[in-house]
Structure formats: C-alpha cells, structure tokens
Amino acid sequence: MGIKYIILLIIFGLFLLSCTTTEPPDKEDPPDPVVIPSLALTEDDTHCVESWLKLSADSLELPAELVLWQYNPTGDSVSMFINIAANDTLLHIDSLLPDKEYSFIAAFPEPDSLHPSSNIVTVTTMDTTSHDFTFDMLTFGGEYGSCALYDCAIIDENNIWAVGEITIGDSVGSGYSTYNAVHWDGNEWRLKRIPYYYGSSIIYGGIYAIEAFSENDIWFGLGNLIHWDGVEYTPVSNGPGFNSLINAMWGTGSDNLYIVGNEGNIARYNGAEWIALASGTTLNINDIWGDYNEKTGQWEILAVASNILQSYDKEVLIIQNNSVQKINKNGIEWTLSSVWFECERKYYVVGSGIYQKKELTDNIWDDNSEDIITEYHVDKIRANELNDLFVAGAFGEFLHFNGSSWKSYQNIIGQLYGSYYSIDIKNDLIVAVGYESSKALLLAGLR
C-alpha cells in the first residue's frame, strides 16, 4: 500500500470523525427555590388580665416549635415556647395587668434570614370596673306564710321586674292578698298581679322565671307561660311534653325562646310552636344561657342540671340545632345551679363552687382551689362583661369580679337567714332577688 493511499485513508477517517454527532450531556435541573416561611400575629381580643392573639403561619412545616416574646410595660421581656400544629393558632396570654400596654412578637427559636420573625403586635388591657356600689334592700310580705322572689329582669332604670310569690296582710289583720310580681316604674316599687287565665278562672300563681326582650315583650314562667305585649297578658301553653314548673328562660326574641325545668325538661318556642328537646337527663335543669359566636356564626347555648340538696349528680348540657348533648364535667365535684359565659373566652358554671374554663374543649373545669372565692352555695351568675361579673347565693353572699379581683359585699349588705335566687345587671345597675326569713327580698345596687 502506497504512502499516498495511507494518507487518503487517514484523511477520510478524520472526515468521518468530524461528521459524527454526539448528544450533549443532560442539563442539571435548577435547584428548588428557597421557600421562606412567614408568621403573622394579630390581636383577637384583650381583657383586663388576658389577651388572645391569632398566629397565622404560611409555608411552615408543621408541627413546629416557636417562641412568643412578651414585652412588658416595665421595660423587661419574657419568652415562652409555643407548639404550632395548624396554620392558624389562637394563643392565650394571662397574668397581665389591667390598663397596661404589652407588645408581642412570634419567632423561631433561632431566627435568621430563612426563618424571620413575625410582626410586632401591641395590645392595651382593659381597665377593671369599680367595686364601689351603694345598695338598697326591700322586703315584702311574710305575715302569712313564706314569700320569695325567684327571678328579675332590668329593662331600663325606670322599668324593672321581679317575680315570685308574695302574700300581704290587710290593714285590719283579718286576711291577706296574693301577688306574684313587683315592678319599679322609676318612682316606686309596686306589687303586681300577673293573671293566668284558665278557662273562666283567673289564677295569680307564683312566677318562677322572667325573660324581658323589651317593655312590650315580656315572658313570665309558671307551669305554663304568660306573655305581655304591652296591652294584655296572654296565657301561652308550653306545649306537650314539658311537665314541670319553669326554672329559667333564655332567648334571642319571642321567636327563639328556651325554657328549662325539673326532671330534664327543655323546650324551644320558635314563634309558632313549641319543640320539646330530649335532654338525656332526669336531673332538674336549673339555668340556661347563650352567647353568639362570631367565628362560627352560631349561637352557643349551655344549661346546667343538678338535684340540689338531693345528690351530687350534675350535668353540663349544650343545645345545638334542637339537639341536646352532655359535655365535659371533669373537675366539677358538687352540684350546679347557674351558667354564664362569653364564647371562646371564659365559661363559668356555679353552685357548690365556682368553676371556669377558657374553652369548652378544655379538659378540666378549674375551681380556683388555691384561692377559694366563697364558702357558700351560690345560685346565680350573670355579667355585663368578663370584667364586670356578679355571683349571688346563700346567706346573703353577693360577689363582684372586676376583671382582676373578687369582692364580697356580705359584710356590707349583711348576712341573710335566706338566699339570693337570681340577679340581673344592666350597665351600673344591679338587682338581686330572693328571700329573708319568711319575707320576699329585693336588693338594688347602683355604681
């Protein structure tokens, strides 16, 4: 083979090599973008010694442990670890001081550019309400048999009702007259007879509960009901299946009224008919209360049941969509007589003890065992707000919680040979009713 031929083969091979194509190497996928979680803190609600903050997390791997920093009005700060299991978490902070400014910030345990802190939220706690009340006490009847007032309702400062059983002797001592209500018209308290028409007969029976939606829309509870429309008193049957005196009433209006009684009786009036609700208990249902939950858009309604002085049995009931269920009663040792609450803020049930919890889902009802509020049985709890709450009961026990501290007025008003059965509050006016010895008792307080 000649040299020329070899040279041609080499050139041809090089040509073939130059025409050969190869696939370029695979391109590497770009790195995933860095996702930076974010935290947002907002004020949900604040009272005298407590605040509720909403923590919203985005792009946060859950569950997560964070730190909440609290900056106090004294200039110092404290921190607390919080465990987050959802994108939105409601944080509860207590042990604050009334009428003070606090700031909060949520952060990662080791914050950096990839784990930034939340915004700063500043809240101002509510001031306490005044314990300073002046009281007037009135009694009615007692000359013939025992008298008592069982419930009361404040419409305004010139229109107050109290209901019960009162017998008043005549001036010559030869007889007596029976009344079942007392009314304040702005000038004086007047004994009243609320009639119940049974066929052709008129009955002035004892009235055990009252619910006043306005001056011309008042319900009086006996075994059945009487409705005042501003013109006349009309008897209203409480419907079939409610075989009890009415112990308490609550509602949002005459088209949404609940009544409770002994042996587990609960019924609801929708403006046209009564609906009997199966309570699941045969205990006496002593009180009912409701509050509107702005977050769920629904009313929360609770009732409490006990056969007081007969057993230690008790139940806490929740009413939803004409259905009644028993709920957690852990921590409640004794009987229950009354309930009051603000949704998702504070729930109170009282009787032989004062019990509370922050949320219905909390496992235990706290009885403040480290700081006993009263040694007496209490019959009623009502409030303007969480910083203006009243409790009244046996032997003249009358308590006020101003958002930070409790005060008993028993030493000021005087101890009773009786009890306060019920109370009602409107702004700075409070009325309590019950009995003293054989007399019906009414206490009016003004702040």
Tab-separated table of C-alpha atoms in Angstrom:
chain	number	residue	atom	x	y	z
A	1	MET	CA	0.000	0.000	0.000
A	2	GLY	CA	1.450	3.284	-1.041
A	3	ILE	CA	2.041	6.218	1.186
A	4	LYS	CA	-0.477	8.281	-0.768
A	5	TYR	CA	-3.130	5.685	-0.207
A	6	ILE	CA	-2.456	5.593	3.530
A	7	ILE	CA	-2.635	9.341	3.728
A	8	LEU	CA	-6.019	9.281	1.965
A	9	LEU	CA	-7.370	6.720	4.455
A	10	ILE	CA	-6.257	8.879	7.370
A	11	ILE	CA	-7.889	11.970	5.876
A	12	PHE	CA	-11.095	10.035	5.177
A	13	GLY	CA	-11.176	8.740	8.756
A	14	LEU	CA	-10.699	12.192	10.113
A	15	PHE	CA	-13.534	13.360	7.926
A	16	LEU	CA	-15.802	10.639	9.247
A	17	LEU	CA	-14.870	11.551	12.806
A	18	SER	CA	-15.659	15.188	12.118
A	19	CYS	CA	-19.117	14.240	10.845
A	20	THR	CA	-20.023	12.081	13.836
A	21	THR	CA	-22.596	13.748	16.213
A	22	THR	CA	-22.936	13.102	19.938
A	23	GLU	CA	-25.762	14.064	22.364
A	24	PRO	CA	-24.849	16.899	24.690
A	25	PRO	CA	-24.730	15.980	28.351
A	26	ASP	CA	-28.017	16.219	30.286
A	27	LYS	CA	-28.646	19.603	31.819
A	28	GLU	CA	-28.988	19.587	35.598
A	29	ASP	CA	-32.406	20.597	36.957
A	30	PRO	CA	-32.342	24.032	38.559
A	31	PRO	CA	-32.375	23.935	42.334
A	32	ASP	CA	-35.757	24.257	44.052
A	33	PRO	CA	-36.477	27.815	45.074
A	34	VAL	CA	-35.972	28.505	48.743
A	35	VAL	CA	-39.365	28.747	50.498
A	36	ILE	CA	-39.216	31.158	53.372
A	37	PRO	CA	-41.985	30.631	55.967
A	38	SER	CA	-43.808	33.667	57.246
A	39	LEU	CA	-45.511	34.424	60.557
A	40	ALA	CA	-48.273	36.978	61.114
A	41	LEU	CA	-49.545	37.980	64.556
A	42	THR	CA	-52.839	39.817	65.134
A	43	GLU	CA	-54.848	40.759	68.223
A	44	ASP	CA	-58.046	38.761	68.586
A	45	ASP	CA	-59.343	40.089	71.923
A	46	THR	CA	-57.993	41.587	75.126
A	47	HIS	CA	-59.485	41.883	78.612
A	48	CYS	CA	-58.153	43.072	81.953
A	49	VAL	CA	-55.566	40.386	82.641
A	50	GLU	CA	-55.798	38.260	79.480
A	51	SER	CA	-55.192	38.635	75.770
A	52	TRP	CA	-55.896	36.367	72.806
A	53	LEU	CA	-53.580	36.586	69.783
A	54	LYS	CA	-54.030	34.900	66.410
A	55	LEU	CA	-50.843	33.459	64.912
A	56	SER	CA	-51.025	32.706	61.181
A	57	ALA	CA	-48.228	30.713	59.558
A	58	ASP	CA	-47.527	30.275	55.845
A	59	SER	CA	-45.201	27.695	54.271
A	60	LEU	CA	-44.301	26.421	57.713
A	61	GLU	CA	-43.579	22.750	58.183
A	62	LEU	CA	-45.923	21.545	60.899
A	63	PRO	CA	-45.845	20.795	63.738
A	64	ALA	CA	-43.369	23.457	64.746
A	65	GLU	CA	-41.987	24.951	67.926
A	66	LEU	CA	-41.851	28.725	68.094
A	67	VAL	CA	-41.123	31.351	70.710
A	68	LEU	CA	-43.517	34.103	71.761
A	69	TRP	CA	-41.781	37.172	73.174
A	70	GLN	CA	-43.744	39.415	75.545
A	71	TYR	CA	-42.512	42.971	76.149
A	72	ASN	CA	-43.890	44.323	79.421
A	73	PRO	CA	-44.767	47.920	80.361
A	74	THR	CA	-41.958	47.805	82.929
A	75	GLY	CA	-39.425	47.520	80.077
A	76	ASP	CA	-38.428	43.898	80.631
A	77	SER	CA	-39.434	40.942	78.464
A	78	VAL	CA	-40.277	37.278	78.879
A	79	SER	CA	-40.433	34.447	76.377
A	80	MET	CA	-42.440	31.245	76.167
A	81	PHE	CA	-42.243	28.261	73.837
A	82	ILE	CA	-45.394	27.534	71.831
A	83	ASN	CA	-46.159	24.432	69.795
A	84	ILE	CA	-47.950	25.093	66.499
A	85	ALA	CA	-49.957	22.296	64.870
A	86	ALA	CA	-52.061	24.327	62.412
A	87	ASN	CA	-51.648	27.295	60.089
A	88	ASP	CA	-53.916	29.393	62.344
A	89	THR	CA	-53.482	29.169	66.099
A	90	LEU	CA	-55.184	31.137	68.874
A	91	LEU	CA	-52.732	32.000	71.639
A	92	HIS	CA	-53.934	32.818	75.150
A	93	ILE	CA	-51.789	35.024	77.390
A	94	ASP	CA	-52.776	35.557	81.022
A	95	SER	CA	-51.333	37.097	84.200
A	96	LEU	CA	-51.259	40.566	82.629
A	97	LEU	CA	-52.005	43.790	84.497
A	98	PRO	CA	-55.142	45.895	83.872
A	99	ASP	CA	-54.925	49.093	81.819
A	100	LYS	CA	-51.380	48.410	80.564
A	101	GLU	CA	-49.705	48.183	77.157
A	102	TYR	CA	-47.924	44.998	76.081
A	103	SER	CA	-46.144	44.059	72.851
A	104	PHE	CA	-45.699	40.577	71.385
A	105	ILE	CA	-43.669	39.011	68.591
A	106	ALA	CA	-43.549	35.389	67.415
A	107	ALA	CA	-40.188	33.999	66.315
A	108	PHE	CA	-38.283	30.825	65.526
A	109	PRO	CA	-36.011	29.521	68.289
A	110	GLU	CA	-33.030	30.547	66.133
A	111	PRO	CA	-34.303	33.226	63.727
A	112	ASP	CA	-32.309	34.059	60.603
A	113	SER	CA	-32.939	35.284	57.063
A	114	LEU	CA	-34.638	31.991	56.188
A	115	HIS	CA	-36.705	31.954	59.400
A	116	PRO	CA	-37.874	35.536	60.001
A	117	SER	CA	-39.912	36.690	62.974
A	118	SER	CA	-43.481	37.912	62.852
A	119	ASN	CA	-44.659	41.476	63.033
A	120	ILE	CA	-44.960	43.159	66.430
A	121	VAL	CA	-48.463	43.420	67.933
A	122	THR	CA	-49.227	45.888	70.716
A	123	VAL	CA	-52.315	45.469	72.918
A	124	THR	CA	-53.780	47.506	75.762
A	125	THR	CA	-55.537	45.594	78.534
A	126	MET	CA	-58.951	46.724	79.741
A	127	ASP	CA	-59.251	48.621	82.975
A	128	THR	CA	-61.050	46.997	85.886
A	129	THR	CA	-64.584	48.009	86.774
A	130	SER	CA	-65.370	49.639	90.099
A	131	HIS	CA	-66.321	47.638	93.184
A	132	ASP	CA	-67.997	50.756	94.589
A	133	PHE	CA	-71.774	50.163	94.847
A	134	THR	CA	-74.480	51.604	97.037
A	135	PHE	CA	-77.339	49.265	97.927
A	136	ASP	CA	-80.985	49.481	98.952
A	137	MET	CA	-82.776	46.451	100.371
A	138	LEU	CA	-86.538	45.946	100.394
A	139	THR	CA	-88.694	43.144	101.796
A	140	PHE	CA	-92.293	42.244	101.031
A	141	GLY	CA	-94.884	40.187	102.878
A	142	GLY	CA	-94.070	37.495	105.380
A	143	GLU	CA	-97.069	37.944	107.635
A	144	TYR	CA	-98.921	34.977	106.138
A	145	GLY	CA	-96.713	32.103	105.053
A	146	SER	CA	-93.361	32.224	103.348
A	147	CYS	CA	-92.695	34.657	100.495
A	148	ALA	CA	-89.891	34.798	97.952
A	149	LEU	CA	-88.819	36.436	94.709
A	150	TYR	CA	-87.297	33.952	92.258
A	151	ASP	CA	-86.179	35.975	89.248
A	152	CYS	CA	-85.802	39.514	87.945
A	153	ALA	CA	-85.308	41.493	84.736
A	154	ILE	CA	-83.994	45.021	84.148
A	155	ILE	CA	-85.408	46.659	81.014
A	156	ASP	CA	-84.013	50.080	81.924
A	157	GLU	CA	-83.502	52.143	85.057
A	158	ASN	CA	-87.218	53.053	85.084
A	159	ASN	CA	-88.598	49.626	84.261
A	160	ILE	CA	-87.576	46.704	86.456
A	161	TRP	CA	-89.479	43.489	87.197
A	162	ALA	CA	-89.130	40.915	89.960
A	163	VAL	CA	-91.335	37.818	90.133
A	164	GLY	CA	-92.222	35.262	92.789
A	165	GLU	CA	-94.832	34.630	95.495
A	166	ILE	CA	-95.902	37.334	97.950
A	167	THR	CA	-98.735	37.454	100.483
A	168	ILE	CA	-99.629	40.793	102.062
A	169	GLY	CA	-101.861	41.040	105.121
A	170	ASP	CA	-104.671	43.587	105.131
A	171	SER	CA	-104.663	46.553	107.438
A	172	VAL	CA	-107.017	45.008	109.994
A	173	GLY	CA	-105.281	41.640	110.128
A	174	SER	CA	-108.297	39.600	109.030
A	175	GLY	CA	-106.966	38.386	105.695
A	176	TYR	CA	-104.354	38.725	103.005
A	177	SER	CA	-103.861	39.302	99.292
A	178	THR	CA	-101.597	37.335	96.966
A	179	TYR	CA	-99.197	38.907	94.449
A	180	ASN	CA	-96.684	37.388	92.042
A	181	ALA	CA	-94.585	40.348	90.870
A	182	VAL	CA	-93.027	43.639	91.926
A	183	HIS	CA	-92.461	46.449	89.412
A	184	TRP	CA	-90.296	49.581	89.509
A	185	ASP	CA	-91.694	52.411	87.364
A	186	GLY	CA	-88.960	54.949	88.059
A	187	ASN	CA	-90.659	56.317	91.157
A	188	GLU	CA	-91.678	53.415	93.360
A	189	TRP	CA	-91.907	49.647	93.676
A	190	ARG	CA	-95.453	48.392	93.205
A	191	LEU	CA	-96.856	44.968	93.944
A	192	LYS	CA	-98.442	43.414	90.850
A	193	ARG	CA	-100.753	40.555	89.974
A	194	ILE	CA	-99.935	38.854	86.686
A	195	PRO	CA	-103.063	36.887	85.704
A	196	TYR	CA	-103.131	33.453	84.159
A	197	TYR	CA	-106.478	32.730	82.551
A	198	TYR	CA	-107.537	29.103	82.870
A	199	GLY	CA	-110.902	28.831	81.188
A	200	SER	CA	-113.174	31.240	83.004
A	201	SER	CA	-110.904	31.301	86.061
A	202	ILE	CA	-108.134	33.782	86.824
A	203	ILE	CA	-105.108	32.413	88.670
A	204	TYR	CA	-102.363	34.512	90.271
A	205	GLY	CA	-99.893	31.683	90.699
A	206	GLY	CA	-96.278	32.016	91.725
A	207	ILE	CA	-93.950	33.036	88.892
A	208	TYR	CA	-90.519	31.424	88.843
A	209	ALA	CA	-88.813	32.916	85.783
A	210	ILE	CA	-88.943	36.028	83.623
A	211	GLU	CA	-87.430	36.956	80.259
A	212	ALA	CA	-87.878	40.550	79.026
A	213	PHE	CA	-86.928	41.391	75.436
A	214	SER	CA	-88.474	44.879	75.635
A	215	GLU	CA	-91.057	46.751	77.686
A	216	ASN	CA	-93.778	45.311	75.432
A	217	ASP	CA	-92.382	41.802	75.032
A	218	ILE	CA	-92.101	40.046	78.393
A	219	TRP	CA	-92.476	36.362	79.249
A	220	PHE	CA	-93.453	35.127	82.708
A	221	GLY	CA	-92.843	31.466	83.563
A	222	LEU	CA	-95.047	29.390	85.852
A	223	GLY	CA	-96.060	25.865	84.891
A	224	ASN	CA	-97.056	27.411	81.583
A	225	LEU	CA	-96.262	30.941	80.408
A	226	ILE	CA	-97.821	34.387	80.314
A	227	HIS	CA	-96.845	36.852	77.589
A	228	TRP	CA	-97.162	40.631	77.942
A	229	ASP	CA	-97.350	42.513	74.627
A	230	GLY	CA	-97.789	45.985	76.071
A	231	VAL	CA	-101.589	45.729	76.048
A	232	GLU	CA	-102.628	42.483	77.681
A	233	TYR	CA	-101.404	39.358	79.403
A	234	THR	CA	-101.909	36.266	77.271
A	235	PRO	CA	-101.592	32.693	78.568
A	236	VAL	CA	-99.297	30.552	76.422
A	237	SER	CA	-99.079	26.791	76.729
A	238	ASN	CA	-95.522	25.472	76.854
A	239	GLY	CA	-96.558	22.620	74.589
A	240	PRO	CA	-96.794	18.881	75.119
A	241	GLY	CA	-94.061	17.016	76.921
A	242	PHE	CA	-92.914	19.786	79.285
A	243	ASN	CA	-94.196	18.527	82.623
A	244	SER	CA	-92.536	20.897	85.053
A	245	LEU	CA	-92.501	24.346	86.530
A	246	ILE	CA	-90.235	26.634	84.539
A	247	ASN	CA	-86.923	27.197	86.348
A	248	ALA	CA	-85.279	29.567	83.866
A	249	MET	CA	-85.651	31.088	80.416
A	250	TRP	CA	-83.281	32.427	77.786
A	251	GLY	CA	-83.685	33.508	74.193
A	252	THR	CA	-82.901	36.000	71.469
A	253	GLY	CA	-86.529	37.006	70.991
A	254	SER	CA	-90.094	35.746	71.144
A	255	ASP	CA	-89.425	33.649	68.033
A	256	ASN	CA	-86.465	31.910	69.692
A	257	LEU	CA	-87.180	31.256	73.359
A	258	TYR	CA	-85.900	28.373	75.502
A	259	ILE	CA	-87.361	27.192	78.794
A	260	VAL	CA	-85.890	24.664	81.248
A	261	GLY	CA	-87.400	22.855	84.210
A	262	ASN	CA	-87.220	19.880	86.524
A	263	GLU	CA	-86.676	16.265	85.501
A	264	GLY	CA	-84.673	17.175	82.405
A	265	ASN	CA	-87.335	19.277	80.715
A	266	ILE	CA	-86.196	21.611	77.896
A	267	ALA	CA	-88.375	23.198	75.218
A	268	ARG	CA	-87.912	25.809	72.495
A	269	TYR	CA	-90.535	28.196	71.112
A	270	ASN	CA	-89.969	29.317	67.513
A	271	GLY	CA	-92.772	31.862	67.459
A	272	ALA	CA	-95.356	29.409	66.203
A	273	GLU	CA	-94.947	26.147	68.101
A	274	TRP	CA	-93.112	24.511	70.975
A	275	ILE	CA	-90.475	21.870	70.341
A	276	ALA	CA	-89.664	19.514	73.206
A	277	LEU	CA	-85.923	18.741	73.366
A	278	ALA	CA	-84.668	15.433	74.745
A	279	SER	CA	-82.036	16.391	77.331
A	280	GLY	CA	-80.715	12.929	78.103
A	281	THR	CA	-81.021	13.527	81.854
A	282	THR	CA	-83.717	13.376	84.516
A	283	LEU	CA	-81.916	15.889	86.732
A	284	ASN	CA	-83.516	19.271	87.340
A	285	ILE	CA	-82.272	21.793	84.783
A	286	ASN	CA	-81.650	24.943	86.798
A	287	ASP	CA	-80.348	27.548	84.362
A	288	ILE	CA	-79.668	28.303	80.706
A	289	TRP	CA	-77.561	30.907	78.913
A	290	GLY	CA	-76.458	31.632	75.362
A	291	ASP	CA	-73.912	33.782	73.543
A	292	TYR	CA	-73.272	34.442	69.850
A	293	ASN	CA	-70.043	33.016	68.469
A	294	GLU	CA	-68.872	35.456	65.809
A	295	LYS	CA	-66.315	32.991	64.461
A	296	THR	CA	-68.770	30.168	63.800
A	297	GLY	CA	-71.760	32.409	63.094
A	298	GLN	CA	-73.889	30.391	65.523
A	299	TRP	CA	-75.331	30.741	68.988
A	300	GLU	CA	-73.763	28.675	71.747
A	301	ILE	CA	-76.327	27.648	74.376
A	302	LEU	CA	-75.457	25.889	77.635
A	303	ALA	CA	-77.583	24.619	80.503
A	304	VAL	CA	-76.718	23.094	83.881
A	305	ALA	CA	-78.561	20.379	85.779
A	306	SER	CA	-78.489	19.115	89.388
A	307	ASN	CA	-80.919	17.983	92.058
A	308	ILE	CA	-79.623	20.375	94.697
A	309	LEU	CA	-79.701	19.062	98.308
A	310	GLN	CA	-80.620	15.604	96.998
A	311	SER	CA	-77.487	14.267	95.300
A	312	TYR	CA	-74.112	15.344	93.944
A	313	ASP	CA	-75.057	14.427	90.371
A	314	LYS	CA	-74.622	17.128	87.788
A	315	GLU	CA	-74.584	17.710	84.043
A	316	VAL	CA	-73.426	20.448	81.701
A	317	LEU	CA	-75.513	20.454	78.525
A	318	ILE	CA	-75.023	22.090	75.130
A	319	ILE	CA	-78.005	22.791	72.854
A	320	GLN	CA	-77.400	22.850	69.088
A	321	ASN	CA	-79.959	22.632	66.288
A	322	ASN	CA	-82.726	21.420	68.621
A	323	SER	CA	-80.407	18.701	69.913
A	324	VAL	CA	-79.012	18.414	73.450
A	325	GLN	CA	-75.731	16.764	74.367
A	326	LYS	CA	-73.865	16.257	77.623
A	327	ILE	CA	-70.392	17.757	77.656
A	328	ASN	CA	-67.273	17.508	79.794
A	329	LYS	CA	-67.799	17.993	83.538
A	330	ASN	CA	-64.335	16.931	84.730
A	331	GLY	CA	-63.259	18.841	87.827
A	332	ILE	CA	-66.792	19.683	88.974
A	333	GLU	CA	-67.198	17.981	92.316
A	334	TRP	CA	-70.532	19.312	93.534
A	335	THR	CA	-73.936	20.447	92.289
A	336	LEU	CA	-74.609	23.186	89.712
A	337	SER	CA	-77.229	25.928	89.718
A	338	SER	CA	-76.254	28.520	87.086
A	339	VAL	CA	-74.165	29.190	83.959
A	340	TRP	CA	-72.802	32.260	82.169
A	341	PHE	CA	-70.104	32.663	79.503
A	342	GLU	CA	-68.571	34.560	76.600
A	343	CYS	CA	-67.845	32.270	73.658
A	344	GLU	CA	-64.252	31.021	73.467
A	345	ARG	CA	-63.200	33.435	76.213
A	346	LYS	CA	-64.453	32.225	79.586
A	347	TYR	CA	-67.121	29.742	80.646
A	348	TYR	CA	-68.495	29.765	84.195
A	349	VAL	CA	-70.701	27.226	85.962
A	350	VAL	CA	-71.564	27.758	89.623
A	351	GLY	CA	-73.354	26.103	92.521
A	352	SER	CA	-71.388	24.478	95.305
A	353	GLY	CA	-68.287	26.125	93.916
A	354	ILE	CA	-67.337	28.484	91.096
A	355	TYR	CA	-65.845	26.651	88.119
A	356	GLN	CA	-64.388	28.074	84.922
A	357	LYS	CA	-62.592	27.161	81.724
A	358	LYS	CA	-61.278	29.153	78.759
A	359	GLU	CA	-62.655	26.924	76.004
A	360	LEU	CA	-65.296	24.207	76.010
A	361	THR	CA	-62.708	21.783	74.662
A	362	ASP	CA	-60.520	22.272	77.761
A	363	ASN	CA	-60.362	19.047	79.733
A	364	ILE	CA	-60.836	20.414	83.260
A	365	TRP	CA	-63.183	22.922	84.898
A	366	ASP	CA	-60.980	24.941	87.273
A	367	ASP	CA	-62.415	25.640	90.738
A	368	ASN	CA	-59.740	28.126	91.888
A	369	SER	CA	-58.916	25.750	94.728
A	370	GLU	CA	-55.786	27.737	95.564
A	371	ASP	CA	-57.890	30.847	96.181
A	372	ILE	CA	-61.363	29.915	97.433
A	373	ILE	CA	-63.758	32.658	96.374
A	374	THR	CA	-66.634	31.741	98.689
A	375	GLU	CA	-67.595	29.012	101.130
A	376	TYR	CA	-71.313	29.381	100.394
A	377	HIS	CA	-73.502	27.799	97.770
A	378	VAL	CA	-74.279	30.294	95.005
A	379	ASP	CA	-77.465	30.264	92.945
A	380	LYS	CA	-76.867	32.667	90.068
A	381	ILE	CA	-74.131	34.140	87.927
A	382	ARG	CA	-74.631	36.981	85.438
A	383	ALA	CA	-72.388	39.687	83.967
A	384	ASN	CA	-72.097	42.740	81.777
A	385	GLU	CA	-68.702	41.558	80.551
A	386	LEU	CA	-65.809	39.443	81.756
A	387	ASN	CA	-64.575	42.381	83.836
A	388	ASP	CA	-67.985	43.014	85.425
A	389	LEU	CA	-69.361	39.754	86.779
A	390	PHE	CA	-71.713	39.054	89.700
A	391	VAL	CA	-72.486	35.949	91.745
A	392	ALA	CA	-75.109	35.668	94.488
A	393	GLY	CA	-76.382	32.903	96.731
A	394	ALA	CA	-76.900	31.518	100.215
A	395	PHE	CA	-76.740	33.539	103.450
A	396	GLY	CA	-76.600	36.799	101.514
A	397	GLU	CA	-73.369	36.025	99.663
A	398	PHE	CA	-73.004	38.642	96.941
A	399	LEU	CA	-69.803	38.804	94.868
A	400	HIS	CA	-68.366	41.011	92.158
A	401	PHE	CA	-65.418	40.249	89.871
A	402	ASN	CA	-63.960	43.409	88.303
A	403	GLY	CA	-61.673	41.671	85.829
A	404	SER	CA	-58.829	41.264	88.287
A	405	SER	CA	-60.171	40.682	91.805
A	406	TRP	CA	-63.248	39.368	93.607
A	407	LYS	CA	-65.086	41.342	96.298
A	408	SER	CA	-67.766	40.066	98.680
A	409	TYR	CA	-70.401	42.523	99.908
A	410	GLN	CA	-71.811	40.184	102.532
A	411	ASN	CA	-70.241	42.147	105.386
A	412	ILE	CA	-71.528	45.411	103.904
A	413	ILE	CA	-75.074	44.384	102.989
A	414	GLY	CA	-75.466	41.913	105.825
A	415	GLN	CA	-75.804	38.185	106.195
A	416	LEU	CA	-79.232	36.697	105.495
A	417	TYR	CA	-81.354	33.991	107.012
A	418	GLY	CA	-82.115	33.195	103.413
A	419	SER	CA	-80.641	33.397	99.940
A	420	TYR	CA	-80.446	35.335	96.698
A	421	TYR	CA	-82.008	33.242	93.943
A	422	SER	CA	-81.337	35.398	90.913
A	423	ILE	CA	-79.673	38.572	89.665
A	424	ASP	CA	-79.800	40.828	86.611
A	425	ILE	CA	-77.392	43.572	85.539
A	426	LYS	CA	-77.580	46.447	83.120
A	427	ASN	CA	-74.568	48.765	82.982
A	428	ASP	CA	-74.133	50.173	86.512
A	429	LEU	CA	-77.455	48.917	87.862
A	430	ILE	CA	-77.881	45.513	89.502
A	431	VAL	CA	-80.880	43.813	91.078
A	432	ALA	CA	-80.824	40.638	93.175
A	433	VAL	CA	-83.884	38.793	94.497
A	434	GLY	CA	-84.566	36.005	96.965
A	435	TYR	CA	-85.884	35.694	100.491
A	436	GLU	CA	-85.014	36.716	104.036
A	437	SER	CA	-86.649	34.525	106.682
A	438	SER	CA	-90.303	34.468	105.564
A	439	LYS	CA	-90.155	37.653	103.510
A	440	ALA	CA	-89.541	38.233	99.811
A	441	LEU	CA	-86.305	40.131	99.316
A	442	LEU	CA	-85.118	42.602	96.684
A	443	LEU	CA	-81.674	44.189	96.599
A	444	ALA	CA	-80.954	47.101	94.238
A	445	GLY	CA	-77.375	48.296	93.713
A	446	LEU	CA	-76.045	51.304	91.842
A	447	ARG	CA	-72.431	52.035	90.942
